[in-house]
Amino acid sequence: MAVTKNTKFIFITGGVVSSLGKGIASASIGLLLKLRGMKVTILKLDPYINVDPGTLSPYQHGEVFVTDDGAETDLDLGHYERFIDENMTRMNNATTGQIYYSVIKKERRGDYLGKTVQVIPHITDEIKYRIWTAGHDDIEYDVIIVEVGGTIGDIESLPFLEAIRQLCLEAGHENTLNIHLTLVPYIRAADEFKTKPTQHSVMRLREIGIQPDMLLCRCESHIEVELKNKIGLFCNVAQNAVIEARDVETIYQVPLVFEAEGVGDLLVRRLGLRNDKPDLTQWELFVSRVMNPEREVTIAICGKYTELKDSYKSIIESFIHAGAAHSTKVKLKWVDAERLESGGLGTSFDDVSGILIPGGFGNRGIEGKIATVQLARERGIPFFGICLGMQCAIIEFARNVCGMESANGSEFSNQTDFPVIDIMEQQKNLANLGGTMRLGAYRCELKAKTATSKIYGNAVISERHRHRYEVNNVYVDEFEKNGMVATGINPKTDLVETIELTDHPWFIGVQFHPELKSRVLEPHPLFRDFVKAALTHQSRNGA
Ligand code: GLN
């Protein structure tokens, strides 16, 4: 049972504008409660009608975060996992699409016994059910944090807010708490912070029947107590629950700012939770390493969605974690693979100490990526290929080392005598694109004495996947004869999960997405070692 009679619910809504960092706020609050000894999980409610973000373009939605159980979810779940260090599941993200899908299925089954199916109560009941059953069934949660996507005033989020209103009534005031994240803009011409947008946003919330208990006020800099008093008065919120959430240099400071503002203590007091003193030492140490690095190293990311950095969220965060472990700031140089195709590689990689090719779909930019792999291989620059990046590494090796000139992946071209990356038999005749890739955690056995197994320090690993195409085993012997070793194999299917070059300082490709498992205090071993290799390269080559 996920919820007990003692479980408390904290709802987090957002006002005024989007992108205020509700995900980070939710994750930070989760961390502060977990550090007080509580069992916490976080549910993200997304108002869009897609069943999941899996079918959304990275330009629209940013990264798709994949959980161990193979759900394609909102990137905020990545923040939750990284901050509270708990695995999320498909129960931690519900969309309007999922809610309606399940209500419509019930209606078709006749479950509603002739009733007219309506937003209230049927859709709101389904939303409440998803909140009650958030998280994993065998864990008894002290606190379930529910983040509502979108901004107050959106038509789409109304059913979610109505469900929250009902749930607060049913579970009782002592068991529920509402936090509203809002913006207090600074108007330069007037030299003043303005509270009106916050007043209006809270007004809308109160019209719906939700009275916030706490306001997290995003602001550029410190706001005076008089202003907090004013906001509290107009919004009917206790002054000490009007929290200054000022801009910070790194998202990892947010829990520390909240703690200093008394957020954790306020929450536990109001909800009657126990209040073990939280130990933030490790977190503080991490933040101070991020903010005061001893050195820098530049790593290139050669991808297709380079204008929207959110598409590579987990990779960016993984480099922050790994960099901190080496007291190093990892500077990322974004290289647009398509531009390389028209303009050539030129000097794009002359000033970098490592090259990463991330995941991706479709053939735009593929030849640019393959040329990039060749450069990394020939110049001995540390290379890390993730999913599509590993596939490019294999195509490059087949073409330029094994003499298979037309080698390609069948996602990119069918004009090839050597389909070194191919579609799985089970994938060939699928009608639906949504939710049908190889998704979620799979085990992988690492060959002893390989660089990859040394880095992991483990013979068996489990990593998360999201792809349709695989290494074609027909060619593996040929690759190995020429110096590219299949170092990790899926024990059930025999599929190649990791490769490395024997004659190269650091050249590793992985079919899975290691970036999804990096945590703040536990950087992913591959990222940690890749940064180390880049530092070594830098000290030898000056770049
Ligand atoms: N497009 C490739 C595939 O489907 C790689 C996917 C990815 O990089 N996530 O296999």
Coordinates of C-alpha atoms in Angstrom, one line a residue, residues 280-526:
L280 CA 23.1 18.8 4.6
T281 CA 26.9 18.5 4.9
Q282 CA 27.3 16.3 1.8
W283 CA 25.1 18.4 -0.3
E284 CA 26.9 21.6 0.8
L285 CA 30.2 20.0 0.0
F286 CA 28.9 19.1 -3.5
V287 CA 27.6 22.7 -4.1
S288 CA 30.8 24.2 -3.0
R289 CA 32.7 22.0 -5.4
V290 CA 30.4 23.0 -8.2
M291 CA 30.8 26.7 -7.4
N292 CA 34.5 26.7 -6.7
P293 CA 36.1 24.3 -9.2
E294 CA 39.9 23.9 -9.1
R295 CA 40.1 23.4 -12.9
E296 CA 38.2 23.4 -16.1
V297 CA 37.9 21.0 -19.0
T298 CA 36.0 21.4 -22.3
I299 CA 34.0 18.5 -23.7
A300 CA 32.1 18.7 -27.0
I301 CA 28.6 17.5 -27.4
C302 CA 27.9 16.8 -31.0
G303 CA 24.1 16.4 -31.5
K304 CA 21.1 17.5 -33.4
Y305 CA 19.0 19.4 -30.8
T306 CA 21.7 21.7 -29.7
E307 CA 19.5 24.8 -29.6
L308 CA 17.3 23.3 -26.9
K309 CA 19.6 22.3 -24.1
D310 CA 16.7 20.7 -22.2
S311 CA 16.9 17.9 -24.7
Y312 CA 20.1 16.8 -23.1
K313 CA 19.2 17.7 -19.5
S314 CA 20.4 14.5 -17.8
I315 CA 23.7 14.6 -19.7
I316 CA 24.3 18.2 -18.6
E317 CA 23.6 17.3 -15.0
S318 CA 25.7 14.1 -15.2
F319 CA 28.6 16.3 -16.2
I320 CA 28.0 18.5 -13.2
H321 CA 28.0 15.5 -10.9
A322 CA 31.1 14.0 -12.5
G323 CA 32.9 17.3 -12.7
A324 CA 32.4 17.9 -9.0
A325 CA 33.9 14.6 -8.2
H326 CA 37.1 15.9 -9.8
S327 CA 36.7 19.4 -8.5
T328 CA 36.4 20.4 -12.2
K329 CA 34.1 22.6 -14.1
V330 CA 33.1 20.7 -17.3
K331 CA 32.5 23.3 -20.0
L332 CA 30.2 21.9 -22.7
K333 CA 30.8 23.0 -26.3
W334 CA 27.7 22.4 -28.4
V335 CA 28.4 21.3 -31.9
D336 CA 25.5 21.1 -34.3
A337 CA 26.1 17.8 -36.3
E338 CA 24.1 19.1 -39.3
R339 CA 26.3 22.2 -39.7
L340 CA 29.4 19.9 -39.8
E341 CA 27.9 18.2 -42.9
S342 CA 27.7 21.4 -44.8
G343 CA 30.7 23.3 -43.4
G344 CA 33.1 20.4 -42.6
L345 CA 34.7 19.7 -39.2
G346 CA 37.2 22.6 -39.5
T347 CA 38.5 23.5 -36.1
S348 CA 35.3 22.6 -34.3
F349 CA 37.1 20.0 -32.0
D350 CA 40.6 21.6 -31.8
D351 CA 39.9 23.1 -28.4
V352 CA 38.2 20.1 -26.7
S353 CA 39.5 17.3 -24.5
G354 CA 36.6 14.9 -25.0
I355 CA 33.7 14.3 -27.4
L356 CA 30.3 13.0 -26.6
I357 CA 27.7 12.0 -29.1
P358 CA 24.3 11.6 -27.4
G359 CA 21.1 9.8 -28.3
G360 CA 18.9 10.9 -31.2
F361 CA 16.5 9.8 -33.9
G362 CA 16.4 9.9 -37.7
N363 CA 19.2 10.6 -40.2
R364 CA 19.6 14.3 -40.0
G365 CA 23.1 15.1 -39.0
I366 CA 24.2 11.4 -39.0
E367 CA 27.1 11.9 -41.4
G368 CA 28.4 14.8 -39.3
K369 CA 28.4 12.6 -36.3
I370 CA 30.1 9.8 -38.1
A371 CA 32.9 12.2 -39.3
T372 CA 33.2 13.4 -35.7
V373 CA 33.7 9.8 -34.4
Q374 CA 36.4 9.3 -37.0
L375 CA 38.2 12.4 -35.8
A376 CA 38.0 11.3 -32.2
R377 CA 39.2 7.8 -33.0
E378 CA 42.1 8.9 -35.2
R379 CA 43.3 11.8 -33.0
G380 CA 43.0 9.8 -29.7
I381 CA 40.5 12.2 -28.2
P382 CA 38.4 10.6 -25.4
F383 CA 35.1 9.6 -27.0
F384 CA 31.8 8.6 -25.4
G385 CA 28.9 7.4 -27.6
I386 CA 25.5 7.1 -26.0
C387 CA 22.8 5.1 -27.8
L388 CA 22.7 6.7 -31.3
G389 CA 26.3 7.9 -30.5
M390 CA 27.4 4.3 -30.1
Q391 CA 25.6 3.3 -33.3
C392 CA 27.5 6.1 -35.2
A393 CA 30.8 4.8 -33.7
I394 CA 30.1 1.3 -35.0
I395 CA 29.1 2.5 -38.5
E396 CA 32.3 4.6 -38.6
F397 CA 34.5 1.7 -37.6
A398 CA 32.8 -0.7 -40.1
R399 CA 33.3 1.8 -42.9
N400 CA 36.8 3.1 -42.2
V401 CA 38.5 0.3 -40.4
C402 CA 36.8 -2.9 -41.5
G403 CA 36.4 -1.8 -45.1
M404 CA 32.7 -2.1 -45.3
E405 CA 32.3 1.0 -47.3
S406 CA 28.6 1.3 -47.5
A407 CA 28.0 0.3 -43.8
N408 CA 25.0 2.1 -42.3
G409 CA 22.2 1.7 -39.8
S410 CA 18.8 0.7 -41.3
E411 CA 17.2 3.7 -39.6
F412 CA 19.3 5.9 -41.8
S413 CA 19.5 4.1 -45.1
N414 CA 18.5 0.9 -46.7
Q415 CA 21.0 1.3 -49.5
T416 CA 23.7 -0.7 -47.7
D417 CA 25.4 -4.1 -48.1
F418 CA 26.3 -3.9 -44.4
P419 CA 23.4 -3.0 -42.1
V420 CA 25.6 -3.0 -39.0
I421 CA 22.9 -1.4 -36.9
D422 CA 19.5 -3.1 -37.6
I423 CA 16.0 -3.2 -36.4
M424 CA 15.0 -6.1 -34.2
E425 CA 12.6 -8.7 -35.6
Q426 CA 10.0 -7.8 -32.9
Q427 CA 10.1 -4.1 -33.9
K428 CA 9.5 -4.6 -37.6
N429 CA 5.7 -4.7 -37.8
L430 CA 4.6 -2.4 -35.0
A431 CA 1.7 -0.2 -35.8
N432 CA 2.1 2.2 -32.9
L433 CA 5.1 4.4 -32.3
G434 CA 4.2 5.4 -28.7
G435 CA 5.7 3.2 -25.9
T436 CA 7.0 0.5 -28.2
M437 CA 10.8 1.0 -28.2
R438 CA 13.1 -1.2 -26.1
L439 CA 12.5 0.8 -22.9
G440 CA 13.7 0.7 -19.3
A441 CA 16.2 -1.3 -17.3
Y442 CA 18.0 -4.3 -18.8
R443 CA 20.8 -6.3 -17.3
C444 CA 24.2 -6.4 -19.0
E445 CA 27.2 -8.7 -18.4
L446 CA 30.6 -7.0 -18.7
K447 CA 33.6 -8.9 -20.0
A448 CA 36.3 -9.1 -17.4
K449 CA 39.4 -7.0 -17.7
T450 CA 37.8 -4.6 -20.2
A451 CA 38.0 -0.8 -19.6
T452 CA 34.3 -0.7 -19.2
S453 CA 34.2 -3.4 -16.5
K454 CA 37.0 -1.7 -14.6
I455 CA 35.2 1.5 -14.7
Y456 CA 32.0 0.0 -13.3
G457 CA 33.9 -2.3 -10.9
N458 CA 31.1 -4.8 -11.5
A459 CA 30.5 -7.8 -13.7
V460 CA 26.8 -7.3 -14.0
I461 CA 25.1 -3.9 -14.4
S462 CA 21.6 -2.6 -15.1
E463 CA 21.0 0.4 -17.3
R464 CA 18.0 2.1 -18.9
H465 CA 17.2 1.9 -22.6
R466 CA 15.2 3.8 -25.2
H467 CA 15.8 2.8 -28.8
R468 CA 14.5 0.6 -31.6
Y469 CA 17.7 -0.4 -33.4
E470 CA 20.5 -2.7 -32.2
V471 CA 24.0 -3.8 -33.1
N472 CA 23.8 -6.5 -35.8
N473 CA 25.5 -9.5 -34.3
V474 CA 26.5 -10.8 -37.7
Y475 CA 29.4 -8.3 -37.8
V476 CA 30.6 -8.5 -34.2
D477 CA 33.5 -11.0 -35.0
E478 CA 34.8 -8.8 -37.7
F479 CA 34.7 -5.7 -35.4
E480 CA 36.5 -7.6 -32.7
K481 CA 39.3 -8.9 -35.1
N482 CA 39.9 -5.2 -35.9
G483 CA 40.0 -3.9 -32.4
M484 CA 36.5 -2.9 -31.4
V485 CA 35.4 -5.2 -28.6
A486 CA 31.8 -5.9 -27.6
T487 CA 32.4 -5.5 -23.9
G488 CA 28.8 -5.8 -22.5
I489 CA 26.2 -8.3 -23.6
N490 CA 22.6 -8.7 -22.6
P491 CA 22.5 -12.2 -21.1
K492 CA 19.0 -13.0 -22.2
T493 CA 19.0 -11.7 -25.8
D494 CA 22.7 -11.7 -26.6
L495 CA 22.4 -8.1 -27.8
V496 CA 25.6 -5.9 -27.6
E497 CA 25.1 -3.2 -25.0
T498 CA 28.6 -1.7 -24.8
I499 CA 31.7 -1.5 -27.0
E500 CA 35.2 -0.1 -26.7
L501 CA 38.3 0.3 -28.8
T502 CA 41.4 -1.5 -27.5
D503 CA 43.9 0.8 -29.1
H504 CA 42.6 4.2 -27.9
P505 CA 43.0 6.2 -24.6
W506 CA 39.2 6.2 -24.0
F507 CA 36.7 5.2 -26.5
I508 CA 33.4 3.7 -25.2
G509 CA 30.0 3.3 -26.7
V510 CA 26.9 2.3 -24.8
Q511 CA 23.5 1.3 -26.2
F512 CA 21.8 2.5 -23.1
H513 CA 21.4 5.9 -21.4
P514 CA 23.8 6.1 -18.4
E515 CA 22.9 9.8 -17.9
L516 CA 19.6 8.7 -16.5
K517 CA 21.2 7.1 -13.5
S518 CA 23.7 9.7 -12.4
R519 CA 22.9 11.1 -8.9
V520 CA 24.2 14.2 -7.2
L521 CA 26.2 12.4 -4.6
E522 CA 26.8 9.4 -6.8
P523 CA 28.0 10.4 -10.2
H524 CA 27.7 7.8 -12.9
P525 CA 31.0 5.8 -13.2
L526 CA 31.2 6.2 -17.0

